[in-house]
């Protein structure tokens, strides 16, 4: 009997959301194993939790909004991007939406001056995107009252008028729209940084240097998983249902994640500029400051 190939193990931290369903596909379809990898999923509630776990060494690699990691690196952490996983759409509909009650009298982003807006966290990539959309409409973000809350609470907060608007993400965007109580007045990700990075995979630079061949094999499997998810959207939606446990009817109406590994430097620079404008980053940076060697084959200028 042929002996089974010894697999290299990796602990991979990420959120159990639709945007990471390609990772589930890579596990289910044997893409990691064919590259000689045994990838163990470690689920987190937020990207910042994954950053902390990676810094502490309890996971090897993790997926996150780039903004959270770039901010951490500026504070002295030493992570490098190894792979891009998802980008925004060029225009709405997109996964992130600014929603208001139909009878609120709020018809556009310009009407948010002085209003209470629910956000996931003040320094999050989502809120930075909202800042940018406000600026595009001539509004200083300080003219809006941000209230931090968890995405699952946004529907009730809006319904009971605790806030005037919510800045939601999937599946909550679709759930709120399907309730019939709300209208979309903006697509903050797509409008703030169209086609920009929404999630990427990171690791400590020391780990990357010591495990370069392993990471290259990991990236090859991730690329295969993205091609797989984008080649057949109905099949991809079934995998989203399996992975997240969401109602298939909701997944069918959700905006499908734009899984994408082609890194466009201009798009990353745009996100960095938005973060700098919102003072989430304290000084200017170039994208290559946050990249590691394994991501370079995927960069397009």
PDB file of N, CA and C in Angstrom, residues 36-83:
ATOM      1  N   UNK A  36      -0.042  19.324  -0.585  1.00  0.00           N
ATOM      2  CA  UNK A  36       0.724  18.811   0.549  1.00  0.00           C
ATOM      3  C   UNK A  36       0.468  19.524   1.850  1.00  0.00           C
ATOM      4  N   UNK A  37      -0.724  20.110   2.004  1.00  0.00           N
ATOM      5  CA  UNK A  37      -1.046  20.906   3.190  1.00  0.00           C
ATOM      6  C   UNK A  37      -2.240  20.350   3.947  1.00  0.00           C
ATOM      7  N   UNK A  38      -2.161  20.416   5.251  1.00  0.00           N
ATOM      8  CA  UNK A  38      -3.294  20.143   6.135  1.00  0.00           C
ATOM      9  C   UNK A  38      -3.632  21.457   6.812  1.00  0.00           C
ATOM     10  N   UNK A  39      -4.684  22.121   6.312  1.00  0.00           N
ATOM     11  CA  UNK A  39      -5.042  23.442   6.805  1.00  0.00           C
ATOM     12  C   UNK A  39      -6.193  23.331   7.797  1.00  0.00           C
ATOM     13  N   UNK A  40      -5.932  23.762   9.017  1.00  0.00           N
ATOM     14  CA  UNK A  40      -6.933  23.736  10.083  1.00  0.00           C
ATOM     15  C   UNK A  40      -7.555  25.116  10.227  1.00  0.00           C
ATOM     16  N   UNK A  41      -8.876  25.176  10.201  1.00  0.00           N
ATOM     17  CA  UNK A  41      -9.590  26.446  10.340  1.00  0.00           C
ATOM     18  C   UNK A  41      -9.726  26.827  11.809  1.00  0.00           C
ATOM     19  N   UNK A  42      -9.432  28.087  12.106  1.00  0.00           N
ATOM     20  CA  UNK A  42      -9.656  28.649  13.436  1.00  0.00           C
ATOM     21  C   UNK A  42     -10.516  29.887  13.234  1.00  0.00           C
ATOM     22  N   UNK A  43     -11.747  29.860  13.753  1.00  0.00           N
ATOM     23  CA  UNK A  43     -12.691  30.934  13.473  1.00  0.00           C
ATOM     24  C   UNK A  43     -12.629  32.032  14.537  1.00  0.00           C
ATOM     25  N   UNK A  44     -12.771  33.279  14.054  1.00  0.00           N
ATOM     26  CA  UNK A  44     -12.752  34.444  14.928  1.00  0.00           C
ATOM     27  C   UNK A  44     -13.974  35.307  14.655  1.00  0.00           C
ATOM     28  N   UNK A  45     -14.282  36.175  15.606  1.00  0.00           N
ATOM     29  CA  UNK A  45     -15.438  37.062  15.472  1.00  0.00           C
ATOM     30  C   UNK A  45     -15.085  38.354  14.752  1.00  0.00           C
ATOM     31  N   UNK A  46     -13.791  38.700  14.724  1.00  0.00           N
ATOM     32  CA  UNK A  46     -13.374  39.933  14.062  1.00  0.00           C
ATOM     33  C   UNK A  46     -11.945  39.785  13.566  1.00  0.00           C
ATOM     34  N   UNK A  47     -11.591  40.623  12.609  1.00  0.00           N
ATOM     35  CA  UNK A  47     -10.238  40.617  12.091  1.00  0.00           C
ATOM     36  C   UNK A  47      -9.220  40.994  13.157  1.00  0.00           C
ATOM     37  N   UNK A  48      -9.592  41.919  14.049  1.00  0.00           N
ATOM     38  CA  UNK A  48      -8.667  42.333  15.104  1.00  0.00           C
ATOM     39  C   UNK A  48      -8.356  41.179  16.053  1.00  0.00           C
ATOM     40  N   UNK A  49      -9.337  40.304  16.292  1.00  0.00           N
ATOM     41  CA  UNK A  49      -9.092  39.122  17.124  1.00  0.00           C
ATOM     42  C   UNK A  49      -8.084  38.196  16.447  1.00  0.00           C
ATOM     43  N   UNK A  50      -8.198  38.059  15.124  1.00  0.00           N
ATOM     44  CA  UNK A  50      -7.266  37.218  14.379  1.00  0.00           C
ATOM     45  C   UNK A  50      -5.858  37.815  14.412  1.00  0.00           C
ATOM     46  N   UNK A  51      -5.772  39.148  14.296  1.00  0.00           N
ATOM     47  CA  UNK A  51      -4.474  39.820  14.379  1.00  0.00           C
ATOM     48  C   UNK A  51      -3.808  39.505  15.723  1.00  0.00           C
ATOM     49  N   UNK A  52      -4.559  39.612  16.800  1.00  0.00           N
ATOM     50  CA  UNK A  52      -4.017  39.349  18.138  1.00  0.00           C
ATOM     51  C   UNK A  52      -3.561  37.900  18.276  1.00  0.00           C
ATOM     52  N   UNK A  53      -4.352  36.974  17.734  1.00  0.00           N
ATOM     53  CA  UNK A  53      -3.997  35.558  17.816  1.00  0.00           C
ATOM     54  C   UNK A  53      -2.726  35.257  17.038  1.00  0.00           C
ATOM     55  N   UNK A  54      -2.588  35.869  15.866  1.00  0.00           N
ATOM     56  CA  UNK A  54      -1.376  35.661  15.060  1.00  0.00           C
ATOM     57  C   UNK A  54      -0.158  36.254  15.751  1.00  0.00           C
ATOM     58  N   UNK A  55      -0.327  37.410  16.357  1.00  0.00           N
ATOM     59  CA  UNK A  55       0.777  38.036  17.068  1.00  0.00           C
ATOM     60  C   UNK A  55       1.211  37.158  18.245  1.00  0.00           C
ATOM     61  N   UNK A  56       0.240  36.523  18.879  1.00  0.00           N
ATOM     62  CA  UNK A  56       0.546  35.655  20.013  1.00  0.00           C
ATOM     63  C   UNK A  56       1.053  34.282  19.625  1.00  0.00           C
ATOM     64  N   UNK A  57       0.934  33.932  18.327  1.00  0.00           N
ATOM     65  CA  UNK A  57       1.471  32.665  17.848  1.00  0.00           C
ATOM     66  C   UNK A  57       0.525  31.487  17.891  1.00  0.00           C
ATOM     67  N   UNK A  58      -0.766  31.728  18.201  1.00  0.00           N
ATOM     68  CA  UNK A  58      -1.700  30.601  18.273  1.00  0.00           C
ATOM     69  C   UNK A  58      -2.213  30.182  16.897  1.00  0.00           C
ATOM     70  N   UNK A  59      -2.014  31.019  15.872  1.00  0.00           N
ATOM     71  CA  UNK A  59      -2.308  30.659  14.485  1.00  0.00           C
ATOM     72  C   UNK A  59      -1.109  31.052  13.623  1.00  0.00           C
ATOM     73  N   UNK A  60      -1.000  30.434  12.460  1.00  0.00           N
ATOM     74  CA  UNK A  60       0.131  30.691  11.575  1.00  0.00           C
ATOM     75  C   UNK A  60      -0.143  31.817  10.578  1.00  0.00           C
ATOM     76  N   UNK A  61      -1.351  31.805  10.004  1.00  0.00           N
ATOM     77  CA  UNK A  61      -1.757  32.772   8.994  1.00  0.00           C
ATOM     78  C   UNK A  61      -3.190  33.180   9.272  1.00  0.00           C
ATOM     79  N   UNK A  62      -3.616  34.300   8.693  1.00  0.00           N
ATOM     80  CA  UNK A  62      -4.986  34.740   8.947  1.00  0.00           C
ATOM     81  C   UNK A  62      -5.459  35.647   7.824  1.00  0.00           C
ATOM     82  N   UNK A  63      -6.773  35.701   7.657  1.00  0.00           N
ATOM     83  CA  UNK A  63      -7.397  36.620   6.712  1.00  0.00           C
ATOM     84  C   UNK A  63      -8.027  37.772   7.480  1.00  0.00           C
ATOM     85  N   UNK A  64      -7.974  38.955   6.879  1.00  0.00           N
ATOM     86  CA  UNK A  64      -8.498  40.142   7.549  1.00  0.00           C
ATOM     87  C   UNK A  64      -8.737  41.233   6.525  1.00  0.00           C
ATOM     88  N   UNK A  65      -9.527  42.236   6.918  1.00  0.00           N
ATOM     89  CA  UNK A  65      -9.532  43.485   6.173  1.00  0.00           C
ATOM     90  C   UNK A  65      -8.109  44.025   6.202  1.00  0.00           C
ATOM     91  N   UNK A  66      -7.561  44.462   5.081  1.00  0.00           N
ATOM     92  CA  UNK A  66      -6.201  45.010   5.094  1.00  0.00           C
ATOM     93  C   UNK A  66      -6.018  46.177   6.060  1.00  0.00           C
ATOM     94  N   UNK A  67      -7.048  46.984   6.232  1.00  0.00           N
ATOM     95  CA  UNK A  67      -6.916  48.168   7.088  1.00  0.00           C
ATOM     96  C   UNK A  67      -6.492  47.795   8.501  1.00  0.00           C
ATOM     97  N   UNK A  68      -7.050  46.724   9.045  1.00  0.00           N
ATOM     98  CA  UNK A  68      -6.727  46.333  10.415  1.00  0.00           C
ATOM     99  C   UNK A  68      -5.265  45.956  10.553  1.00  0.00           C
ATOM    100  N   UNK A  69      -4.719  45.295   9.535  1.00  0.00           N
ATOM    101  CA  UNK A  69      -3.334  44.829   9.614  1.00  0.00           C
ATOM    102  C   UNK A  69      -2.362  45.972   9.335  1.00  0.00           C
ATOM    103  N   UNK A  70      -2.687  46.817   8.375  1.00  0.00           N
ATOM    104  CA  UNK A  70      -1.817  47.947   8.094  1.00  0.00           C
ATOM    105  C   UNK A  70      -1.721  48.869   9.305  1.00  0.00           C
ATOM    106  N   UNK A  71      -2.825  49.056   9.982  1.00  0.00           N
ATOM    107  CA  UNK A  71      -2.822  49.876  11.195  1.00  0.00           C
ATOM    108  C   UNK A  71      -1.976  49.217  12.282  1.00  0.00           C
ATOM    109  N   UNK A  72      -2.096  47.892  12.414  1.00  0.00           N
ATOM    110  CA  UNK A  72      -1.302  47.166  13.406  1.00  0.00           C
ATOM    111  C   UNK A  72       0.187  47.261  13.092  1.00  0.00           C
ATOM    112  N   UNK A  73       0.537  47.151  11.817  1.00  0.00           N
ATOM    113  CA  UNK A  73       1.946  47.254  11.427  1.00  0.00           C
ATOM    114  C   UNK A  73       2.507  48.637  11.743  1.00  0.00           C
ATOM    115  N   UNK A  74       1.703  49.662  11.546  1.00  0.00           N
ATOM    116  CA  UNK A  74       2.182  51.005  11.847  1.00  0.00           C
ATOM    117  C   UNK A  74       2.429  51.180  13.347  1.00  0.00           C
ATOM    118  N   UNK A  75       1.718  50.396  14.155  1.00  0.00           N
ATOM    119  CA  UNK A  75       1.908  50.459  15.608  1.00  0.00           C
ATOM    120  C   UNK A  75       3.055  49.568  16.092  1.00  0.00           C
ATOM    121  N   UNK A  76       3.751  48.898  15.159  1.00  0.00           N
ATOM    122  CA  UNK A  76       4.915  48.118  15.562  1.00  0.00           C
ATOM    123  C   UNK A  76       4.820  46.630  15.320  1.00  0.00           C
ATOM    124  N   UNK A  77       3.671  46.131  14.852  1.00  0.00           N
ATOM    125  CA  UNK A  77       3.558  44.719  14.509  1.00  0.00           C
ATOM    126  C   UNK A  77       4.340  44.485  13.211  1.00  0.00           C
ATOM    127  N   UNK A  78       4.567  43.223  12.867  1.00  0.00           N
ATOM    128  CA  UNK A  78       5.391  42.934  11.694  1.00  0.00           C
ATOM    129  C   UNK A  78       4.754  41.848  10.835  1.00  0.00           C
ATOM    130  N   UNK A  79       3.574  42.171  10.281  1.00  0.00           N
ATOM    131  CA  UNK A  79       2.874  41.249   9.394  1.00  0.00           C
ATOM    132  C   UNK A  79       3.122  41.628   7.933  1.00  0.00           C
ATOM    133  N   UNK A  80       3.069  40.647   7.064  1.00  0.00           N
ATOM    134  CA  UNK A  80       3.163  40.885   5.636  1.00  0.00           C
ATOM    135  C   UNK A  80       2.003  40.225   4.918  1.00  0.00           C
ATOM    136  N   UNK A  81       1.492  40.883   3.892  1.00  0.00           N
ATOM    137  CA  UNK A  81       0.422  40.290   3.081  1.00  0.00           C
ATOM    138  C   UNK A  81       1.022  39.214   2.191  1.00  0.00           C
ATOM    139  N   UNK A  82       0.378  38.046   2.175  1.00  0.00           N
ATOM    140  CA  UNK A  82       0.868  36.955   1.332  1.00  0.00           C
ATOM    141  C   UNK A  82      -0.076  36.641   0.169  1.00  0.00           C
ATOM    142  N   UNK A  83      -1.345  37.081   0.286  1.00  0.00           N
ATOM    143  CA  UNK A  83      -2.308  36.731  -0.763  1.00  0.00           C
ATOM    144  C   UNK A  83      -3.532  37.627  -0.634  1.00  0.00           C
TER     145      UNK A  83
END
